[in-house]
XYZ file of C-alpha atoms in Angstrom:
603
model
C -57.425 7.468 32.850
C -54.457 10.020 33.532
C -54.728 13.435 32.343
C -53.196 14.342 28.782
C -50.620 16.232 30.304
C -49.066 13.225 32.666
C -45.784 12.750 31.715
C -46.212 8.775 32.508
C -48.711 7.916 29.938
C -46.905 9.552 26.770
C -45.720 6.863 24.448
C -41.899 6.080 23.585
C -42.872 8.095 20.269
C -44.367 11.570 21.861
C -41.160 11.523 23.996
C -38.896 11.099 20.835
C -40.882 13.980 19.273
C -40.472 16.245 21.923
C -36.945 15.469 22.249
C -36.635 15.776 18.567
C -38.386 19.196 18.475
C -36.702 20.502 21.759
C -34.438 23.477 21.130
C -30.582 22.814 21.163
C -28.967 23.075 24.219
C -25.929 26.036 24.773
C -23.192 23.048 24.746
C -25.001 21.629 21.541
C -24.697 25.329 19.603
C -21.411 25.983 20.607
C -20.476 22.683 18.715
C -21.959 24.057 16.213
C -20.369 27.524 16.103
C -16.700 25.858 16.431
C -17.436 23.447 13.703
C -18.403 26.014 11.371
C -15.738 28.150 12.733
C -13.237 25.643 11.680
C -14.843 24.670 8.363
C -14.864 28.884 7.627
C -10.768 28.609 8.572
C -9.988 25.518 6.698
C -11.802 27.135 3.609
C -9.604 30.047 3.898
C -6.484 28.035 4.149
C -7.561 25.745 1.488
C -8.017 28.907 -0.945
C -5.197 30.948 0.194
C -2.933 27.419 -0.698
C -4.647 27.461 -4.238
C -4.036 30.646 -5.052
C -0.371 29.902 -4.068
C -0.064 26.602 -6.133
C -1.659 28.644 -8.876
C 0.997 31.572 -8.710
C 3.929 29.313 -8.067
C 3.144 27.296 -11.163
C 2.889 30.243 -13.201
C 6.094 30.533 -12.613
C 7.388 27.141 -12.862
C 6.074 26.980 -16.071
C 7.736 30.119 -17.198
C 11.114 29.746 -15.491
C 11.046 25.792 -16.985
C 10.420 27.445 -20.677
C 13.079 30.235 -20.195
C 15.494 27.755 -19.389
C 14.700 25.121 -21.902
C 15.811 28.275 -24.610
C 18.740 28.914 -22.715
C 19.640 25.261 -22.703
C 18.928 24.606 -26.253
C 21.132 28.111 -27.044
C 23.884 26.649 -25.231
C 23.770 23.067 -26.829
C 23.835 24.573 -30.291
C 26.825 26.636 -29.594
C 28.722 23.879 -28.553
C 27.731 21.767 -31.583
C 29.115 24.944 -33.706
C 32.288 24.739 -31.673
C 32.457 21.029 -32.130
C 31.942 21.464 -35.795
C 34.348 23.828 -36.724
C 37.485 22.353 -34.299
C 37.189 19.362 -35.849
C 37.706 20.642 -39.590
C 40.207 22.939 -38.196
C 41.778 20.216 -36.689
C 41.654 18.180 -40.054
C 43.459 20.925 -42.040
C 46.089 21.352 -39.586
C 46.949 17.970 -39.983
C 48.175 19.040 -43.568
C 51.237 20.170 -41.813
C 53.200 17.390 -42.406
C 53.157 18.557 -46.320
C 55.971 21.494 -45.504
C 59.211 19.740 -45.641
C 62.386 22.216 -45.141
C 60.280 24.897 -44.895
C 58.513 24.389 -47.974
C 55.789 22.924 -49.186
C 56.077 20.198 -51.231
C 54.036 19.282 -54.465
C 53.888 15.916 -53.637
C 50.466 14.719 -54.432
C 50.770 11.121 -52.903
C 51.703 12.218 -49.540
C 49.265 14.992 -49.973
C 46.590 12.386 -50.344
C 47.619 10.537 -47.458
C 47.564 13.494 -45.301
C 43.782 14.167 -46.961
C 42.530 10.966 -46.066
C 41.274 11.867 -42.486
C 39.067 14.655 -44.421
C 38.184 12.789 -47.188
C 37.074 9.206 -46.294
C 34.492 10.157 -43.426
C 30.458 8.995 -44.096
C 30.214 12.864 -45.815
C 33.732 14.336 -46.309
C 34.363 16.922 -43.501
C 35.512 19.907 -45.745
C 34.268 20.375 -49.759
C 37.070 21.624 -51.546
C 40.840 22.298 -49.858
C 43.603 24.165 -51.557
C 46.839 24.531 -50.295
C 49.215 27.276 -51.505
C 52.916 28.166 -51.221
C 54.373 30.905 -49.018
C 54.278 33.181 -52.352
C 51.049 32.673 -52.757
C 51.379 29.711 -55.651
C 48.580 26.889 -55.393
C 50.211 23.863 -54.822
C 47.380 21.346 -54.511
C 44.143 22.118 -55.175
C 41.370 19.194 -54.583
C 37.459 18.695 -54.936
C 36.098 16.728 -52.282
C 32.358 16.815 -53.071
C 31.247 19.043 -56.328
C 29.220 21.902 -55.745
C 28.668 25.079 -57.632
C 28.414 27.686 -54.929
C 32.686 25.890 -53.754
C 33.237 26.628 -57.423
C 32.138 30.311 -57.694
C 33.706 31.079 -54.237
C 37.333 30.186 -55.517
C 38.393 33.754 -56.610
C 37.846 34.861 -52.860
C 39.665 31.575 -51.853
C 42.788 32.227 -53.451
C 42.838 36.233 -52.176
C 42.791 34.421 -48.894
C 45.951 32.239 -49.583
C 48.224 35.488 -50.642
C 51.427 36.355 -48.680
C 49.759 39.317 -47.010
C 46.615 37.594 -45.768
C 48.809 34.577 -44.072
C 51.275 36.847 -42.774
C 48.240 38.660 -40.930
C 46.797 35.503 -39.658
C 49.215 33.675 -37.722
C 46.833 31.303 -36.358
C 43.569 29.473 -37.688
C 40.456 31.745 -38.367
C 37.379 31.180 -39.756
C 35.463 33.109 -42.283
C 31.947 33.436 -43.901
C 32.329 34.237 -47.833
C 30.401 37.560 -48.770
C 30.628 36.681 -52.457
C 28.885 33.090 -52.141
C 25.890 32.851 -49.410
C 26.418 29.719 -47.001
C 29.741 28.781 -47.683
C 32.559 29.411 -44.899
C 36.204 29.456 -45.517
C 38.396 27.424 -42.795
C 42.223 29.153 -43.331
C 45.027 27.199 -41.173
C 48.773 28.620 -41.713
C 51.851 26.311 -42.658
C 54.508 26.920 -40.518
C 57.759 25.646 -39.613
C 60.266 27.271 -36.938
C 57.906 29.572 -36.435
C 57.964 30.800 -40.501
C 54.981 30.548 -42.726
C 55.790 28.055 -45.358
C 52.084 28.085 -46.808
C 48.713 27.879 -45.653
C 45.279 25.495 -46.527
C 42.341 26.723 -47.198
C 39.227 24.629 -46.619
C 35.685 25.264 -48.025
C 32.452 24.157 -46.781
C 28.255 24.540 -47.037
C 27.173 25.577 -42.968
C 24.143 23.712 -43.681
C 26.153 20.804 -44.137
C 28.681 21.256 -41.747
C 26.046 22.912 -38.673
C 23.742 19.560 -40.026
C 23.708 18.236 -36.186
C 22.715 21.857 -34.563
C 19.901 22.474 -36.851
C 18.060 18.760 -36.633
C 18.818 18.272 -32.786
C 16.033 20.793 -31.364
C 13.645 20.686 -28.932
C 9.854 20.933 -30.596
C 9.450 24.363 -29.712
C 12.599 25.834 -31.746
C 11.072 27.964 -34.354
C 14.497 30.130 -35.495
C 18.595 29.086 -35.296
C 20.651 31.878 -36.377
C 24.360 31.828 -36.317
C 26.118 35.190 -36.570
C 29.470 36.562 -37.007
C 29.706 40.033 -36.061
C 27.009 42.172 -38.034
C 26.705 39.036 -40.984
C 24.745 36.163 -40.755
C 26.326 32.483 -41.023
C 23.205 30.738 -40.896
C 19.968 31.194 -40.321
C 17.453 28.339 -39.815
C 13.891 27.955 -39.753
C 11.067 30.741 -39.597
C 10.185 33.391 -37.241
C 7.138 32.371 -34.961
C 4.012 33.601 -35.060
C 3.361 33.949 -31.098
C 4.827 34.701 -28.101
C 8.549 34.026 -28.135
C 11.511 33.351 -25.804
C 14.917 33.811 -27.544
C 18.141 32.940 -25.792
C 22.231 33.728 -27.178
C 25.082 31.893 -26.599
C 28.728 32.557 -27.853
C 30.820 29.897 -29.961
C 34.390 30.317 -29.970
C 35.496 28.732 -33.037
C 38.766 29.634 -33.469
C 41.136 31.790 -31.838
C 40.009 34.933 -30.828
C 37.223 34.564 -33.008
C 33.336 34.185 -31.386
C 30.353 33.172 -33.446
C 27.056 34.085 -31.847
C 24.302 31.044 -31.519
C 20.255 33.170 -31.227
C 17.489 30.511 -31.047
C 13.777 31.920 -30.884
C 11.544 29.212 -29.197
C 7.412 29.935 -29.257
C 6.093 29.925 -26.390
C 3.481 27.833 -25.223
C 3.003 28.792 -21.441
C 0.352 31.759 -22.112
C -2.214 29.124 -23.158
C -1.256 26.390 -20.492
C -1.303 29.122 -17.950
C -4.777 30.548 -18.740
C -5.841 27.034 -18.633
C -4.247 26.901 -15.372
C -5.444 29.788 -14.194
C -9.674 28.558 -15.963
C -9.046 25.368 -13.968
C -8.120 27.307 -10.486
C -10.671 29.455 -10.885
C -13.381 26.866 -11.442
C -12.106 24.961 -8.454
C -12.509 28.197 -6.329
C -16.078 29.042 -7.945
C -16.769 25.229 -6.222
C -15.166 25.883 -3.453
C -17.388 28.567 -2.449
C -20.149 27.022 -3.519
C -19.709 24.064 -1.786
C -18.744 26.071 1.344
C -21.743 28.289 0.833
C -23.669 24.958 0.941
C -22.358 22.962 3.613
C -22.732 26.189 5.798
C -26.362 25.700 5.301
C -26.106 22.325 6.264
C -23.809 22.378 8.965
C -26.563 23.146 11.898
C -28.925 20.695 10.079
C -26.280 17.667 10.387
C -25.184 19.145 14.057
C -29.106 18.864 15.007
C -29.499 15.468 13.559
C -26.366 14.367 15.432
C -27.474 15.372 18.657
C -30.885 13.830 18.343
C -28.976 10.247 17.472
C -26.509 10.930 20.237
C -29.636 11.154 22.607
C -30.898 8.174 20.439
C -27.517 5.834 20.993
C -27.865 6.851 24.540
C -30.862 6.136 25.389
C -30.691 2.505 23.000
C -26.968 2.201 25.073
C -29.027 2.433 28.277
C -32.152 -0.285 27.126
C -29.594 -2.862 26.388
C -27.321 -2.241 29.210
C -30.919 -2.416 31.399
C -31.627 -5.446 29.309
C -28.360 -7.112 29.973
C -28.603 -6.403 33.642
C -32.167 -7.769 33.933
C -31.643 -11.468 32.084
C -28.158 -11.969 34.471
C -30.577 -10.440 37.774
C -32.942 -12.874 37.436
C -30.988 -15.650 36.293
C -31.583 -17.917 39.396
C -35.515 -16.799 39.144
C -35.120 -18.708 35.578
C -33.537 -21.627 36.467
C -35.368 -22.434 39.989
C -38.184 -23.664 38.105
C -36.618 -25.043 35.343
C -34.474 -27.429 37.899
C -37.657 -27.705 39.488
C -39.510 -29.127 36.206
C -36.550 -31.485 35.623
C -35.818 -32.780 39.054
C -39.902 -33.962 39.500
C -39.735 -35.265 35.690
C -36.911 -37.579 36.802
C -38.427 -38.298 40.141
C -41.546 -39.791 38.085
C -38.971 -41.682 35.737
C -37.807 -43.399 39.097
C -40.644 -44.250 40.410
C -40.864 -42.255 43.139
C -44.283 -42.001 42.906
C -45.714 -45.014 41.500
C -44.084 -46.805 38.178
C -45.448 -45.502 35.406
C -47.796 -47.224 32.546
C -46.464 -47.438 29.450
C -48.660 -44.945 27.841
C -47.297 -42.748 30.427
C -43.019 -43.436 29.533
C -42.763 -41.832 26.501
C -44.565 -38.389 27.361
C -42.398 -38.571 30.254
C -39.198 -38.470 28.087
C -40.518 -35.698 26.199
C -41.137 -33.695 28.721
C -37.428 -34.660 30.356
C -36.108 -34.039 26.785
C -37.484 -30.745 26.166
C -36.740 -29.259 29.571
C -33.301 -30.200 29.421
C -33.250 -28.374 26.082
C -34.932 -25.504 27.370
C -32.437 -25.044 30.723
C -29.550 -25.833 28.351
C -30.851 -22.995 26.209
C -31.471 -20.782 29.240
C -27.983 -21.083 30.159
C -26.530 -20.073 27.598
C -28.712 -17.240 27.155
C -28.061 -15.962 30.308
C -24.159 -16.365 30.577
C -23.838 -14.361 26.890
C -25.882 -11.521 29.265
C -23.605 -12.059 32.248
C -20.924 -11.680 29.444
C -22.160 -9.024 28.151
C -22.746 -7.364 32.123
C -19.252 -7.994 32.476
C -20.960 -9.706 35.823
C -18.769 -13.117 34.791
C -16.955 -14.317 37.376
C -13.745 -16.682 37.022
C -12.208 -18.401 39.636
C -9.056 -19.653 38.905
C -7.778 -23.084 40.068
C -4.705 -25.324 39.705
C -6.195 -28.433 38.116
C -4.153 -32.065 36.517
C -5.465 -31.610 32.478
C -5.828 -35.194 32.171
C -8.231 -36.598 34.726
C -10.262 -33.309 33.919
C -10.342 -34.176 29.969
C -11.148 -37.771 30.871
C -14.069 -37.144 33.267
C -15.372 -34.723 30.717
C -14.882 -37.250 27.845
C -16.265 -39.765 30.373
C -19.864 -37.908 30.236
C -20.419 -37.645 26.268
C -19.869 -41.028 25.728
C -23.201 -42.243 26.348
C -24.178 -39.867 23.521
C -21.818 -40.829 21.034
C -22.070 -44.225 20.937
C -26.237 -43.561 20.531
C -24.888 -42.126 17.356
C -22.032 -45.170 16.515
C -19.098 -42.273 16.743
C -15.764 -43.432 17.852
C -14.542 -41.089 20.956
C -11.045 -41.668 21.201
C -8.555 -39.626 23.546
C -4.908 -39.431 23.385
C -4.311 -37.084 26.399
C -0.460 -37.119 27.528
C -0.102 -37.740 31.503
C 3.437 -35.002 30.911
C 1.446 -32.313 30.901
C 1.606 -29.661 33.763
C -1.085 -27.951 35.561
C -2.950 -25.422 34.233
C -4.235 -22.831 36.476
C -7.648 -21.978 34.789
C -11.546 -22.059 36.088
C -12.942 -25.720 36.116
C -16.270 -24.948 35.093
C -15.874 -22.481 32.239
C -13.092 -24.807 31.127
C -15.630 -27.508 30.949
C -18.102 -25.745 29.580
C -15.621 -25.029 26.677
C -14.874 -28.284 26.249
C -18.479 -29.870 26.346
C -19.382 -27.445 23.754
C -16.553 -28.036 21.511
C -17.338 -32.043 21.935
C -21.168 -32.268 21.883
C -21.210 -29.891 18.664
C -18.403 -32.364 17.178
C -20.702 -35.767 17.560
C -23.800 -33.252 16.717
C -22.345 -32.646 13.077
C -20.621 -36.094 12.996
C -22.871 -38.485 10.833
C -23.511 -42.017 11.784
C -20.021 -44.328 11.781
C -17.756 -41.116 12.136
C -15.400 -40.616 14.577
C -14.249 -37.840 16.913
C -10.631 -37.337 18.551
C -9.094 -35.279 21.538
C -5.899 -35.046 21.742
C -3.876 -32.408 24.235
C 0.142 -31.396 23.817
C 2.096 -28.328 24.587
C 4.167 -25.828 22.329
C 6.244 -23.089 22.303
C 8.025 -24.312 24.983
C 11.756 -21.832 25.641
C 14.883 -24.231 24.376
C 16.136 -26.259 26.857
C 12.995 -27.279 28.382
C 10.740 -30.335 28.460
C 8.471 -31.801 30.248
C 8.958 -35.606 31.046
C 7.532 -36.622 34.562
C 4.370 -38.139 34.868
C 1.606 -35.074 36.304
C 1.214 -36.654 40.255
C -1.926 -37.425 41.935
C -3.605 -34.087 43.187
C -1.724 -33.176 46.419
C 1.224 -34.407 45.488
C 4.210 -32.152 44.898
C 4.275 -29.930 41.245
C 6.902 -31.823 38.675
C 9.680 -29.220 37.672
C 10.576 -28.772 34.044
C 13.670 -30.581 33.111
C 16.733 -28.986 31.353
C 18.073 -31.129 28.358
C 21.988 -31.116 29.052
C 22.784 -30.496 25.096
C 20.482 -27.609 25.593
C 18.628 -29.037 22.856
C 14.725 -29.117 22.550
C 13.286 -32.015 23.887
C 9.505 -32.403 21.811
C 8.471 -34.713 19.558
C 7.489 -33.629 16.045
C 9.477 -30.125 16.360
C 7.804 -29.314 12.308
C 4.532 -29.992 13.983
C 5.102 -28.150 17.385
C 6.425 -25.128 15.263
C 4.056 -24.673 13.196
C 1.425 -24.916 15.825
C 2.708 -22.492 18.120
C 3.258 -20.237 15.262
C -0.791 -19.836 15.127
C -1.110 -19.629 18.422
C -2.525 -16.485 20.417
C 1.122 -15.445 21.352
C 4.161 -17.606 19.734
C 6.452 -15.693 22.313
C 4.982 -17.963 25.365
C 4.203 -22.102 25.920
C 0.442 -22.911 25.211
C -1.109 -26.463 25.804
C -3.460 -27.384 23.240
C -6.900 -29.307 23.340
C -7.880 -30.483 19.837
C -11.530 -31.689 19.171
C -11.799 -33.178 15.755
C -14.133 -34.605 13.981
C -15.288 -36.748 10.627
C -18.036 -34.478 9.756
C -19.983 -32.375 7.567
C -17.120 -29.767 7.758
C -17.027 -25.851 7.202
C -16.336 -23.567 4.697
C -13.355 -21.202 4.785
C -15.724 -18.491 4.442
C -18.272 -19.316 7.038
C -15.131 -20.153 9.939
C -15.305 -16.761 11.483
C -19.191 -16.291 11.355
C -19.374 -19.087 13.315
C -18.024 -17.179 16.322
C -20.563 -14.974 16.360
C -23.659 -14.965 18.142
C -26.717 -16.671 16.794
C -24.878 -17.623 13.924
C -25.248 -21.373 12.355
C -24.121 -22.552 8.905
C -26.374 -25.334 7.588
C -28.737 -24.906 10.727
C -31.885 -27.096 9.237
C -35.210 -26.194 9.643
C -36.568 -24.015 11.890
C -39.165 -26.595 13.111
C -36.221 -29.045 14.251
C -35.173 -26.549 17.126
C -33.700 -29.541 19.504
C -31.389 -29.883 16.654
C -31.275 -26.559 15.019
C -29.826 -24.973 18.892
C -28.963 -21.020 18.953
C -26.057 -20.623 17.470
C -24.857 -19.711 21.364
C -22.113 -22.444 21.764
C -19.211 -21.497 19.879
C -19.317 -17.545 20.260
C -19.713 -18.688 24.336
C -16.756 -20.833 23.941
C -14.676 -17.999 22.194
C -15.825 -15.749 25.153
C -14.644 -17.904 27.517
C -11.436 -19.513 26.024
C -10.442 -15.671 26.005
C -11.614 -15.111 29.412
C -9.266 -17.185 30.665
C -6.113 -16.090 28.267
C -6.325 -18.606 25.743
C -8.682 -18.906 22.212
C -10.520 -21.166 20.036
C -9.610 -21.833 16.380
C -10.754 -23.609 13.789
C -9.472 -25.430 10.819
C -11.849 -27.393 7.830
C -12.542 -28.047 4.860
C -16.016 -28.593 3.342
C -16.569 -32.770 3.603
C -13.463 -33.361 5.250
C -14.090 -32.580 9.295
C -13.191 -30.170 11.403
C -10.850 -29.539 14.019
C -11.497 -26.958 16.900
C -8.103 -26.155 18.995
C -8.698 -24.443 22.151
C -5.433 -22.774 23.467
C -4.948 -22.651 27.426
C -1.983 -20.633 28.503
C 1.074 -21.858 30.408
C 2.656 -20.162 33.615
C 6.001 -21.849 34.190
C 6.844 -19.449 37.200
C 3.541 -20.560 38.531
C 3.938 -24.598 37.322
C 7.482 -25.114 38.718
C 9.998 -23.828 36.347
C 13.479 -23.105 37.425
């Protein structure tokens, strides 16, 4: 027995320990230091741009409220402008009443001139009195009754006395100190350039500023309208908060300005504390989580080095693995030819005929060690695959004769079964340049799997053509004999396309590998069980089988090796294998072989 301490009788397990328990090396902690070193910086950039975002929407918020008052102050005032001009405008159109420089006491053509006033939804003015240059009231009209117009008409008429009109030349518009709410609209009557009169119109503000007080924003709490020291109107209720208030002038006649105040609350100081609660409970996390992951950082940098050590020493196994099954591949198969070439000598006869007892033992034994080198095989290239120790040897080869002598061989086996093997294999086609043997290896595959899953009766199909082919070019001379010289493509004068089924041929190449180049195709299908849309890729991968059977029926069951070793190779050698089923309708396997036409003759 070897001493404890010999390093060549610890397990697999006591190394892992040790390893696992071995301090980190310098290369190992410096990871560790830069990681946490960047984690520390991206924490500080991460709160630094929090902070920021908080601050800056602070002020967003702010600035936005600020200039939603000023907005709102600026809107109103120009609905007071609007307002006013247009009953100004209305009374001035009473100046068609002064005829001769005097007005007239016509009361039907006063009417007519009143009719833009008075037929609107709500007449635009309540009462309007018009008076002679002396002062005399001429017309004197109601438009819609109301008390506070009635007790303001003393102050109404001062305004309509020589010396007032001679003062104002021009519009003007004036709130009435003896009545509360009412304004008076004055417009002069003139005519070559002397006053013949004036009108006088009278009118609620509430109902004439009706638009400016109900269009506000939700957080209007006061409108006041103000003309000089006195108020015009005043509108809603002081708020109980924080306020933003905002003025804007209304020039509502000429040379006269009303000011517009509105006083919004303000709702920022409680969205911005909950800004500010929610920033600082992300930075309370923040810290905590970096205070955490701190703590953790060496731990996940320690486990990471033990599975990099792992994955390298697992990387190594298989590689060693791989290397082993394709070193001693011919150490496999020696004695497996060996079994197989005396099990057919005894079938012949070579030395002595066998009894009948004898025959079918015999068989079995050929049987099953053809199964087991056919397994072998394929066991061995997906290592030399996986060795990258698989060698291709490229050849120019005539696709037919190769399809047919493959064809040729697995005919015995489907007509044990009663499957029809037809071939439709075009004698056009031009030489591929590929490597015989993987190529038929690929193809017996792709053909023994099809009778394999192809019930009694069925039938299975090859056919070949060739897509994607550039425009202009076909390919119409018989392939020669091998040794004879390479066809050339043929250019169709028209410079038309020269293929048969183009829908077909498009649609094909537009699935293959690349639809930018020519591909010829080799198409193995099949009357059988079919595959599901779901299982089509699995089947490309290794020791994968759909509907295998049991596990005692291995000569049937295989290893699921075929197909992914058909992919493998297909690619190997430029091209692919697809597949397209349906579940009780067949399948149909399309291996695509590449096409050089530099190499095959083209112009």
């Amino acid at each position: 027995m070897a001493p404890p301490g010999d390093p060549d009788e610890r397990s697999v397990g006591d190394r892992q320990a040790a390893s696992a328990s071995a301090p980190l090396p310098p290369l190992a902690r410096a990871s560790i230091a830069r990681g946490v070193s960047l984690y520390a910086a991206l924490f500080a950039g991460v709160l630094v741009l929090l902070l920021v975002t908080l601050v800056l929407e602070d002020n967003a918020l702010r600035e936005a409220y600020s200039s939603e008052t000023s907005q709102d102050a600026a809107a109103s005032a120009q609905m007071v402008e609007s307002a006013v001009s247009r009953r100004t405008s209305a009374l001035q159109g009473l100046q068609g009443i002064v005829v001769d420089s005097v007005v007239v006491a016509d009361s039907a053509r006063f009417r007519q001139l009143l009719h833009p006033v008075a037929t609107q939804p709500t007449p635009l003015l309540d009462r309007v009195i018009v008076a002679a240059s002396d002062g005399r009231i001429v017309h004197d009209t109601t438009l819609a009754f109301d008390g506070a117009i009635a007790r303001a008409l003393p102050e109404l008429e001062r305004m309509l006395r020589p010396e007032s009109t001679v003062v104002h030349r021009r519009p003007y518009v004036v709130a009435l100190r003896s009545v509360p709410d009412v304004v008076a609209i004055v417009v002069p009557l003139t005519t070559d350039g002397r006053t013949a009169g004036a009108a006088v119109g009278a009118v609620r503000v509430s109902s004439m500023l009706r638009r400016a007080i109900n269009v506000a924003p939700a957080r209007r709490r006061l409108l006041l309208v103000r003309q000089g020291g006195e108020t015009v109107l005043r509108a809603g209720d002081t708020a109980t908060g924080d306020t933003r208030s905002a003025s804007a002038p209304a020039r509502v006649a000429s040379g006269m300005v009303w000011h517009v105040d509105v006083v919004h609350e303000d709702e920022a100081p409680g969205l911005r504390t909950t800004l500010w609660a929610l920033g600082g409970s992300a930075l309370f996390f923040l810290v905590l989580g970096f205070v955490r992951e701190r703590r953790q950082a060496r731990h996940v940098a320690e486990r990471s080095a033990e599975l990099e050590r792992l994955s390298a020493e697992l990387l190594r196994s298989n590689r060693m693995k791989s290397e082993f099954l394709a070193n001693i591949s011919h150490e496999l198969r020696t004695p497996l030819n060996a079994i197989v070439g005396f099990v057919e000598l005894l079938k012949d006869g070579v030395y002595g005929e066998l009894s009948p007892r004898q025959i079918n033992p015999v068989d079995r034994i050929a049987g099953s060690a053809n199964h087991l080198r056919h397994l072998v095989d394929q066991v061995l290239d997906i290592a030399k695959m996986a060795a990258g120790r698989l060698e291709v040897h490229l050849e120019s080869i005539v696709l037919r004769p190769f399809v047919l002598n493959v064809a040729s061989e697995l005919e015995s086996l489907a007509a044990d079964k009663g499957i029809v093997l037809s071939l439709t294999v075009s004698a056009s086609l031009p030489r591929v340049r590929t490597d015989p043997s993987h190529l038929r290896q690929i193809l017996v595959n792709l053909v023994g799997n099809a009778i394999k899953y192809t019930p009694s009766g069925g039938a299975v199909a090859i056919r070949t053509r060739i897509v994607g082919l550039p425009a202009g070019v076909a390919w119409r001379a018989p392939t020669p004999p091998a040794g004879s010289p390479v066809p050339r493509p043929m250019t169709n004068p028209q410079g038309s396309r020269v293929v048969e089924d183009d829908a077909v041929a498009a649609a094909l190449s537009a699935r293959s590998p690349d639809p930018s180049r020519p591909w010829i195709l080799i198409q193995v299908s099949d009357t059988g069980i079919g595959i599901a849309p779901e299982h089509q890729e699995r089947i490309f991968e290794e020791f994968e089988q759909v509907d295998a059977g049991p596990r005692g029926e291995s000569m049937h069951r295989g290893t699921g090796l075929g197909l992914p070793i058909s992919r493998r190779l297909a690619r190997l050698l430029g091209g692919d294998v697809t597949v397209e089923s349906n579940v009780g309708r067949g399948a149909t396997f399309t291996l695509w072989l590449p096409v050089d036409l530099a190499r095959t003759g083209s112009a």
